[in-house]
PDB file of C-alpha atoms in Angstrom:
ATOM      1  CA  UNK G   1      18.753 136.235 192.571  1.00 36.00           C
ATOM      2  CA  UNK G   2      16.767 134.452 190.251  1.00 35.00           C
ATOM      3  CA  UNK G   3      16.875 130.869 190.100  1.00 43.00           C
ATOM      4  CA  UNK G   4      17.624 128.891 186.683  1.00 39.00           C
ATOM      5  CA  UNK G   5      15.208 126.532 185.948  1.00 43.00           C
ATOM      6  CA  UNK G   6      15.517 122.938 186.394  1.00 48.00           C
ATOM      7  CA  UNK G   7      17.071 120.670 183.844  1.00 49.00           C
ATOM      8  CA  UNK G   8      16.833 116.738 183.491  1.00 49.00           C
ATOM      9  CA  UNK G   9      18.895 114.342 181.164  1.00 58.00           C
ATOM     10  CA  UNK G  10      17.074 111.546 179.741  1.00 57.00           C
ATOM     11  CA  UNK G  11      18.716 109.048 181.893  1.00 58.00           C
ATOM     12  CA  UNK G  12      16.637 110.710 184.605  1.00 51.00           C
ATOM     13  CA  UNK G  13      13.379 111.119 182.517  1.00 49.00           C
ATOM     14  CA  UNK G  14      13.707 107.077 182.170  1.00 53.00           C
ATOM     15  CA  UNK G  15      14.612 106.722 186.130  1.00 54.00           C
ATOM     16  CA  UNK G  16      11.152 108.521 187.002  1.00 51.00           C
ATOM     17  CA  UNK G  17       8.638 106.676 184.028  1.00 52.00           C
ATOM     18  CA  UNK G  18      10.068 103.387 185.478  1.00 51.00           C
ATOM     19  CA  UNK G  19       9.618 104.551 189.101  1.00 50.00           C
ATOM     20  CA  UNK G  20       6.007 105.953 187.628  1.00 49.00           C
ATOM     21  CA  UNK G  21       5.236 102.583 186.044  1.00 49.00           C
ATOM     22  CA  UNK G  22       6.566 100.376 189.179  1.00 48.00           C
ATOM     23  CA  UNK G  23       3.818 102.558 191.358  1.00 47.00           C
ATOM     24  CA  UNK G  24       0.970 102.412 189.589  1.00 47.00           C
ATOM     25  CA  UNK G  25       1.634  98.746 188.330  1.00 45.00           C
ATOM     26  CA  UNK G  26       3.121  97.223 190.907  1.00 46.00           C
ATOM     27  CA  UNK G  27       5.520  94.471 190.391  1.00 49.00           C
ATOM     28  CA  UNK G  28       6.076  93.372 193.861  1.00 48.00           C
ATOM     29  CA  UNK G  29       5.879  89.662 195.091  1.00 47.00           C
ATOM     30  CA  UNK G  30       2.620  87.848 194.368  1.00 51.00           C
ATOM     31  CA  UNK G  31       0.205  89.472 197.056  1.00 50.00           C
ATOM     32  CA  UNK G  32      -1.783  86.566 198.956  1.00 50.00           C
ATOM     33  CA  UNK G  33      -5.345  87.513 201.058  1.00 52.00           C
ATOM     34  CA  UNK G  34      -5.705  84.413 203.558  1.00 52.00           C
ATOM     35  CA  UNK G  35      -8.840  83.803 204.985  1.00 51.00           C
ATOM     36  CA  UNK G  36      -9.078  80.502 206.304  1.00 53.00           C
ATOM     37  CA  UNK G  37     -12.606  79.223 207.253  1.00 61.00           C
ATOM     38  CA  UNK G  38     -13.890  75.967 208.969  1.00 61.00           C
ATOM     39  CA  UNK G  39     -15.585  74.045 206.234  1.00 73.00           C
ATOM     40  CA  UNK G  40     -15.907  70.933 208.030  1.00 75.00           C
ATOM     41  CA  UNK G  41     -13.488  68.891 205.982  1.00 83.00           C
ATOM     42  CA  UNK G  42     -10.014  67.753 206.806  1.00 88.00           C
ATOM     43  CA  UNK G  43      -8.500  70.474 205.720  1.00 89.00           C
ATOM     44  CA  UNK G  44      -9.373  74.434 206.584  1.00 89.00           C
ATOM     45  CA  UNK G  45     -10.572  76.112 202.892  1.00 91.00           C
ATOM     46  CA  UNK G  46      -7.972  78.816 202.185  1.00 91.00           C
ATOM     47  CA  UNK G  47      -8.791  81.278 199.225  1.00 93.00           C
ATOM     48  CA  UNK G  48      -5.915  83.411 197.515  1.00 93.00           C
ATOM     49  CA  UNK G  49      -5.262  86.057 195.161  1.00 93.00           C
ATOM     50  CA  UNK G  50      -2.638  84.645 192.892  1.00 92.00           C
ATOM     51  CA  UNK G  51      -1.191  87.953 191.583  1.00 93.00           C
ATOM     52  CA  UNK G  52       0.514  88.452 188.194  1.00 96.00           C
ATOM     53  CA  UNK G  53       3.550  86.358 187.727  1.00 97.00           C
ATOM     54  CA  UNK G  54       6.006  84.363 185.849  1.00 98.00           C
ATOM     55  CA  UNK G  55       7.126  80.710 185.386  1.00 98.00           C
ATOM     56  CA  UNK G  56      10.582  79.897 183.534  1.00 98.00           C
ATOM     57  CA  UNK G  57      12.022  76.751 181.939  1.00 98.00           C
ATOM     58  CA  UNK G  58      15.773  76.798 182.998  1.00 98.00           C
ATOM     59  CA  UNK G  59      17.081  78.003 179.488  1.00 98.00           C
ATOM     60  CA  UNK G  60      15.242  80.366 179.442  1.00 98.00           C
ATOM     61  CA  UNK G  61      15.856  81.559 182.807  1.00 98.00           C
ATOM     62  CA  UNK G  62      20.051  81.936 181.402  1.00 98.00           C
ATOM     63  CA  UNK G  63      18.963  83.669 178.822  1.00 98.00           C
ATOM     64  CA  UNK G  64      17.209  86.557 180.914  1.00 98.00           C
ATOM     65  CA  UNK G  65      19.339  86.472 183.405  1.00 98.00           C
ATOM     66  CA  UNK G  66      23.150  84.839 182.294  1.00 97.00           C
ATOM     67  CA  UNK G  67      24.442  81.311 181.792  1.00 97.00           C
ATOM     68  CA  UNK G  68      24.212  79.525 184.836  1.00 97.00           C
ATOM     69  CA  UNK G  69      21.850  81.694 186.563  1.00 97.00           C
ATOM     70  CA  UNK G  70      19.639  79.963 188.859  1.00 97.00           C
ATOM     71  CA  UNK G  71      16.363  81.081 190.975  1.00 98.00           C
ATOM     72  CA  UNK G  72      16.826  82.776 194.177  1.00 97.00           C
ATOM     73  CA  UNK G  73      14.185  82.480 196.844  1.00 97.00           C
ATOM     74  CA  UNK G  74      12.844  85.469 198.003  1.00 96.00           C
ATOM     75  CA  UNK G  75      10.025  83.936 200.164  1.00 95.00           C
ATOM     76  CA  UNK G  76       8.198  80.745 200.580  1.00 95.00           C
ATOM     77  CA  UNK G  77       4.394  80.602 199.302  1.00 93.00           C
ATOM     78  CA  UNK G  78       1.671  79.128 200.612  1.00 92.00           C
ATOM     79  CA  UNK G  79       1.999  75.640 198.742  1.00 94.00           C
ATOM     80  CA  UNK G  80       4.788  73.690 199.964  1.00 94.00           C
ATOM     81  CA  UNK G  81       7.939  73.851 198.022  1.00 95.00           C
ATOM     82  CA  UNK G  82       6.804  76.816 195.963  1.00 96.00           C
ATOM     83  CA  UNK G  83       8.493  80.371 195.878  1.00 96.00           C
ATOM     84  CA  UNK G  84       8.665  83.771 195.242  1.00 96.00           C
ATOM     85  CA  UNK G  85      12.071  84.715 193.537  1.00 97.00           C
ATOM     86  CA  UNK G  86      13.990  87.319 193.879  1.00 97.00           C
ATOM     87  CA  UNK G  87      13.958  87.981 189.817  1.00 97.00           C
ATOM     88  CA  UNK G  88      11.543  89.911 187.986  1.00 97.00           C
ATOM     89  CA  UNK G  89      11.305  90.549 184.513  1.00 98.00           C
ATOM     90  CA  UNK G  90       9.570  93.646 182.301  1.00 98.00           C
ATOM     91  CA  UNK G  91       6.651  92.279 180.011  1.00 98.00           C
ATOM     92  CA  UNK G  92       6.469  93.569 176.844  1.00 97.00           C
ATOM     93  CA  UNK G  93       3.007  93.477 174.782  1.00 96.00           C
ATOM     94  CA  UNK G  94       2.509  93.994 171.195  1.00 94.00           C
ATOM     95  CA  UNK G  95       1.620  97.987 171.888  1.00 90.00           C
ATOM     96  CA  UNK G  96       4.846  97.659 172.981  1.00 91.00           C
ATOM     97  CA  UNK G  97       3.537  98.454 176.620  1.00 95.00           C
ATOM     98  CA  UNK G  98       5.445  97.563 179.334  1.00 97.00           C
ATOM     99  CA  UNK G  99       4.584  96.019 183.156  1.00 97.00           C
ATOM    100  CA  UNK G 100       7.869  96.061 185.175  1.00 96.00           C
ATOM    101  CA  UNK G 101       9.135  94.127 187.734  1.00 96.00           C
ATOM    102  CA  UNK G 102       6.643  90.994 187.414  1.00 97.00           C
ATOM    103  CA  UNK G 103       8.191  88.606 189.610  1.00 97.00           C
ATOM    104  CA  UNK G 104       9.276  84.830 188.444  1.00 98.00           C
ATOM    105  CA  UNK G 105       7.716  82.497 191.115  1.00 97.00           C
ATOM    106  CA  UNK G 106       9.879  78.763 191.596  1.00 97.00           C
ATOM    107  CA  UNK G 107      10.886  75.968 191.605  1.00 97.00           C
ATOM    108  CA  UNK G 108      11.918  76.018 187.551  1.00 97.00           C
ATOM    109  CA  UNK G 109       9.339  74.577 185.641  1.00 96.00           C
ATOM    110  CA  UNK G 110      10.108  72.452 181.995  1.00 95.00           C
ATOM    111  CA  UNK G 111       7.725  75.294 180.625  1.00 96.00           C
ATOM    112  CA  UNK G 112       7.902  79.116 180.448  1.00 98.00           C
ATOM    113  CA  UNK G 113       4.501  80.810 180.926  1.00 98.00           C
ATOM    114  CA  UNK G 114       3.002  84.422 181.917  1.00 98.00           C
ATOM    115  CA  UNK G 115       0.241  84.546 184.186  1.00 98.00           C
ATOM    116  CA  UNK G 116      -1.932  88.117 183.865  1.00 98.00           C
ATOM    117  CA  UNK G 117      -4.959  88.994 185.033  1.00 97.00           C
ATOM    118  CA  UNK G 118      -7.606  90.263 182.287  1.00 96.00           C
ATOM    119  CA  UNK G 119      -6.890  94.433 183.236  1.00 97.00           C
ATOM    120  CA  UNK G 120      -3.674  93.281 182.501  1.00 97.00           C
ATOM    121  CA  UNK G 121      -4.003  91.931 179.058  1.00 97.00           C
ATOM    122  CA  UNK G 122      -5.978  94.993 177.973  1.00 96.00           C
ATOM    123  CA  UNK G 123      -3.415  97.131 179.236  1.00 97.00           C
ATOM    124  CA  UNK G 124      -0.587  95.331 177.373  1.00 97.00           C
ATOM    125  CA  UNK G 125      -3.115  95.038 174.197  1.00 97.00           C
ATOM    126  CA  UNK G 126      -3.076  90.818 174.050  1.00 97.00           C
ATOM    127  CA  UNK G 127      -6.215  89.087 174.111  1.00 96.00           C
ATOM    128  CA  UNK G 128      -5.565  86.341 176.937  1.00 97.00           C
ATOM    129  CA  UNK G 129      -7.390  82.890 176.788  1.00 97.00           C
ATOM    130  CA  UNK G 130      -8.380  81.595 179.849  1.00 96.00           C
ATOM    131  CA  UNK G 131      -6.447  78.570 180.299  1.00 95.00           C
ATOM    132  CA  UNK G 132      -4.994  76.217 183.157  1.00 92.00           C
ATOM    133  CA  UNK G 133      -2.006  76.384 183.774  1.00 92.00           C
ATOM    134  CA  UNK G 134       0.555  74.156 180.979  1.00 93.00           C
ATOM    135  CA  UNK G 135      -2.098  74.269 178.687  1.00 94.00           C
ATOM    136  CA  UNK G 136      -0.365  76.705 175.477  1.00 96.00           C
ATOM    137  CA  UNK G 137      -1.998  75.691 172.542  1.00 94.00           C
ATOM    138  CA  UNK G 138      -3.063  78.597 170.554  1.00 96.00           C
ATOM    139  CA  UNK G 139      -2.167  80.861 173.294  1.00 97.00           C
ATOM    140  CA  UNK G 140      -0.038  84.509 172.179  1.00 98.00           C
ATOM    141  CA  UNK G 141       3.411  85.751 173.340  1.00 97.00           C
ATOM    142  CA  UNK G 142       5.662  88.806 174.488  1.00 97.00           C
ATOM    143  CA  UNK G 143       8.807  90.112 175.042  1.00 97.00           C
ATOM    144  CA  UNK G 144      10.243  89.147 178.613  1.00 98.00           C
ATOM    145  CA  UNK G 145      13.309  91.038 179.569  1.00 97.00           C
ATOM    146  CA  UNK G 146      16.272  90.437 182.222  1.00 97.00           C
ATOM    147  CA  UNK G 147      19.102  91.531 183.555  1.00 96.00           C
ATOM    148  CA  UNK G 148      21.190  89.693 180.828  1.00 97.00           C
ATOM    149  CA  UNK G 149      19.183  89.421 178.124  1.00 96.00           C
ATOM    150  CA  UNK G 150      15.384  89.147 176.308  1.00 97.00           C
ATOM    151  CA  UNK G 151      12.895  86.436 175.231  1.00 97.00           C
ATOM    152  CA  UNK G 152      11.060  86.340 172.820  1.00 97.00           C
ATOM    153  CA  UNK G 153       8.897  83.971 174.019  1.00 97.00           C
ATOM    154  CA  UNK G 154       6.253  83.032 171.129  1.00 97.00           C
ATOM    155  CA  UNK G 155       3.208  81.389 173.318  1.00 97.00           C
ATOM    156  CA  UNK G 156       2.410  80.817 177.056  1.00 98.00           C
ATOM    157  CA  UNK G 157       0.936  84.034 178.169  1.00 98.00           C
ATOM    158  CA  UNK G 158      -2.507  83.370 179.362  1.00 98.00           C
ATOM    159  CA  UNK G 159      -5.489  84.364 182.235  1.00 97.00           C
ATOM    160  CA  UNK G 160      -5.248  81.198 184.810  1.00 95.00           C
ATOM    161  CA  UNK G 161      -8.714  79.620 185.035  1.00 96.00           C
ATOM    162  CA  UNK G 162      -9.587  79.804 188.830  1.00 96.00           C
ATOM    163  CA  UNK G 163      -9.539  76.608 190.252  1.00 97.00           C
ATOM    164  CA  UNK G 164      -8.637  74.764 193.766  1.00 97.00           C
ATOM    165  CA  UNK G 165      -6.175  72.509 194.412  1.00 97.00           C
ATOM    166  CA  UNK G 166      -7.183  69.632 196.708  1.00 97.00           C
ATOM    167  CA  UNK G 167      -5.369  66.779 197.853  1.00 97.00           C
ATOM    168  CA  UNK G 168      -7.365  62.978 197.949  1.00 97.00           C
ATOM    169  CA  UNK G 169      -9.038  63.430 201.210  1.00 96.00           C
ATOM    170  CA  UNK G 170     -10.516  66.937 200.050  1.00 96.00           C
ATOM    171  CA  UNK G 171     -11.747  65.556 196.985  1.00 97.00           C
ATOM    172  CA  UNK G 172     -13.754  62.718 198.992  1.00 97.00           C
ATOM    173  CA  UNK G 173     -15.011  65.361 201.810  1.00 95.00           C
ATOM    174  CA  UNK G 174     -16.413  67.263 198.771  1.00 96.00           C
ATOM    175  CA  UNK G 175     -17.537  64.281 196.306  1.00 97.00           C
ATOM    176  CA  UNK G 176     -15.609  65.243 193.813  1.00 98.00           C
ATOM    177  CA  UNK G 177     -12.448  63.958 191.307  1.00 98.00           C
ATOM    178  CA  UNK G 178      -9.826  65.882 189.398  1.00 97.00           C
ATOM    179  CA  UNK G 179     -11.189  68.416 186.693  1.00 97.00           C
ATOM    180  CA  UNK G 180     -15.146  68.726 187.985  1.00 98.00           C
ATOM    181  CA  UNK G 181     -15.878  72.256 188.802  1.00 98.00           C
ATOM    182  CA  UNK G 182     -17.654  73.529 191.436  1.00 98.00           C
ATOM    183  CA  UNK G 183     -18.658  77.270 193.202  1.00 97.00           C
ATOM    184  CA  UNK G 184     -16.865  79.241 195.562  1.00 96.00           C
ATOM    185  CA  UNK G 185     -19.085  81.718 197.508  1.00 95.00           C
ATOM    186  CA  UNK G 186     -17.756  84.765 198.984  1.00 94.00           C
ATOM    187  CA  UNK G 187     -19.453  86.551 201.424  1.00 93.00           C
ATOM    188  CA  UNK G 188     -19.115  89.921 202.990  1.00 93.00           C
ATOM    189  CA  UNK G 189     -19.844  93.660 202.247  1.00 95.00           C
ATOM    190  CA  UNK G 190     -18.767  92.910 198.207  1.00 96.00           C
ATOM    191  CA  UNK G 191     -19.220  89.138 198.373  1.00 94.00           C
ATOM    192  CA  UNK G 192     -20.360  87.145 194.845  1.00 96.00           C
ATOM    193  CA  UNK G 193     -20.492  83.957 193.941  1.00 98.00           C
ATOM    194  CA  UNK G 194     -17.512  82.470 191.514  1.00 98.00           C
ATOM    195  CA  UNK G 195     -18.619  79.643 188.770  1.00 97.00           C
ATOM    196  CA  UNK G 196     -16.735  77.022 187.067  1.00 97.00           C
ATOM    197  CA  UNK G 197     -13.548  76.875 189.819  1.00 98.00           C
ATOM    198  CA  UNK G 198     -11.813  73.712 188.515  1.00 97.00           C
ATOM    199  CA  UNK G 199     -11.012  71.031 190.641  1.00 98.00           C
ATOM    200  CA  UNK G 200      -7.633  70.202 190.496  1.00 97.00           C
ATOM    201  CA  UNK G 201      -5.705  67.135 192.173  1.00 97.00           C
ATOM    202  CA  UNK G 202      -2.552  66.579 193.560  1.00 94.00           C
ATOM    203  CA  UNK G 203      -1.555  64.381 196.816  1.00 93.00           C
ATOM    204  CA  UNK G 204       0.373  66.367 198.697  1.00 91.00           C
ATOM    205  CA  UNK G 205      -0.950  69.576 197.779  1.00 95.00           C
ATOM    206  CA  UNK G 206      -2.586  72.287 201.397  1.00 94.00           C
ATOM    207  CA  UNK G 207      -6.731  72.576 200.205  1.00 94.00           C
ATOM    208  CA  UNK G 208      -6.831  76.323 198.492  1.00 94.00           C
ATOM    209  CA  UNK G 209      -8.266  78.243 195.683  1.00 95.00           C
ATOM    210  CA  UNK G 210      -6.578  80.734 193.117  1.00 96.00           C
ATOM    211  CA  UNK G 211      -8.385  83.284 191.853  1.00 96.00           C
ATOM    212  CA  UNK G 212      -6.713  86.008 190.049  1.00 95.00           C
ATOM    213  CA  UNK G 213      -6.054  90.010 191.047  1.00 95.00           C
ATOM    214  CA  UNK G 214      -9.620  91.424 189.229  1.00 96.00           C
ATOM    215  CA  UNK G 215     -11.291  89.096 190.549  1.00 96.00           C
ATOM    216  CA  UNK G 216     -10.170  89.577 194.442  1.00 94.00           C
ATOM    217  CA  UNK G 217     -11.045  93.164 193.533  1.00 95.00           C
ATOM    218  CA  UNK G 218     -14.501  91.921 192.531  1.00 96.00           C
ATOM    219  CA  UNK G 219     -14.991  90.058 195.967  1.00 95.00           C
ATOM    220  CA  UNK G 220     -12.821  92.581 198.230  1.00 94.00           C
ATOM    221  CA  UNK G 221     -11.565  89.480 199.322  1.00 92.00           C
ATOM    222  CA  UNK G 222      -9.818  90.950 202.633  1.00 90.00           C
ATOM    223  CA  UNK G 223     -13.025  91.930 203.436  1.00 92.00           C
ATOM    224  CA  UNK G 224     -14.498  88.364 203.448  1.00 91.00           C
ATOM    225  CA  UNK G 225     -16.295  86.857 206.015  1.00 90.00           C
ATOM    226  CA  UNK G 226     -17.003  83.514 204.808  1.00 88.00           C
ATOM    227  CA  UNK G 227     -16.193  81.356 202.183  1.00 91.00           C
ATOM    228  CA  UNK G 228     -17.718  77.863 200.849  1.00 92.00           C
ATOM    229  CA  UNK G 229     -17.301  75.710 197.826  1.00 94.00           C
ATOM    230  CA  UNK G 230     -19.797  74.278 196.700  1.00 94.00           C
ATOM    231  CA  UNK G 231     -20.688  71.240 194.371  1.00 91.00           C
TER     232      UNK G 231
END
């Protein structure tokens, strides 16, 4: 008997792209490489790979996802009081490119803003300025989308400038103040040194640095022996 060949409706042909798209772009929680070291301060030095991810103002968060919605934790990060949510949201750029499943990361912020690495931003066809984080001027938009609804959300995508958070006794251990920029040196079988990492204060905030997902590539930062920041 001869078998009649396979046929697929397009609800399936969109199942498998998105099932495509969620493998090869990921989507999951914000993946974090730990590798404590002793630095000699009060604090151990703690670097991270702050993968891409979303931050929503609470309008905005009812819009994509219903009036009254609210963010659900899906894990605690490393920083106390911050979270991983169980939303995500598909990013839309201007080639009308899509990254699924980018996950919103809490508490609610009074300011909606796309993190994306710089592969990203090619990818999705938007030019991203580096920029700490709150810091929109003159930055470019997308399309977010939810369960509920989308957002057009005119600026706040950008690449987050690496920087380390410290808390007052780091800054005095390392001589420095809020906004000075130091080094962080990697090493290891793919270890590189990283220039201007911002300083960035906050008093109750663990000692760690946030580099983004091309640039733990860069370092193979599971792979890292050592790290040290320098002045």
């Amino acid at each position: 008997m001869t078998a009649s060949p396979a046929t697929l409706d397009r609800r399936q042909v969109e199942q498998m792209v998105r099932q495509v798209l969620r493998d090869r772009l990921g989507g999951a929680s914000p993946t974090y490489h730990r590798a404590p070291t002793d630095n000699g301060g009060p604090n151990p030095l703690v670097v991270n790979v702050s993968a891409r991810h979303v931050h929503v103002r609470p309008e905005d968060l009812e819009v994509l996802f219903g009036p009254g919605a609210k963010l659900t934790k899906l894990k605690d990060l490393y920083q106390d009081g911050e979270f991983a949510t169980e939303q995500t949201v598909n990013i839309i750029g201007p080639r009308n490119r899509m990254i699924p499943n980018v996950r919103i990361l809490g508490p609610a912020r009074d300011y909606t803003q796309v993190e994306l690495s710089y592969t990203d931003g090619v990818f999705l066809g938007i030019d991203l300025p580096l920029r700490i984080s709150g810091n929109h001027e003159g930055t470019p938009g997308c399309i977010l989308v939810g369960s509920h609804g989308a957002l057009n959300l005119q600026r706040g995508v950008v690449r987050a400038e690496r920087h380390v958070h410290m808390s007052p006794a780091d800054l005095a251990h390392f001589n420095v103040a809020d906004g000075d920029i130091m080094k962080l040196k990697i090493d290891g079988p793919c270890g590189l040194v990283f220039e201007r990492v911002k300083v960035r204060e906050h008093p109750k905030v663990k000692l760690e640095v946030h580099i983004d997902t091309d640039e733990g590539n860069a370092c193979h930062l599971p792979s890292a022996t050592s790290m040290q920041l320098i002045k």
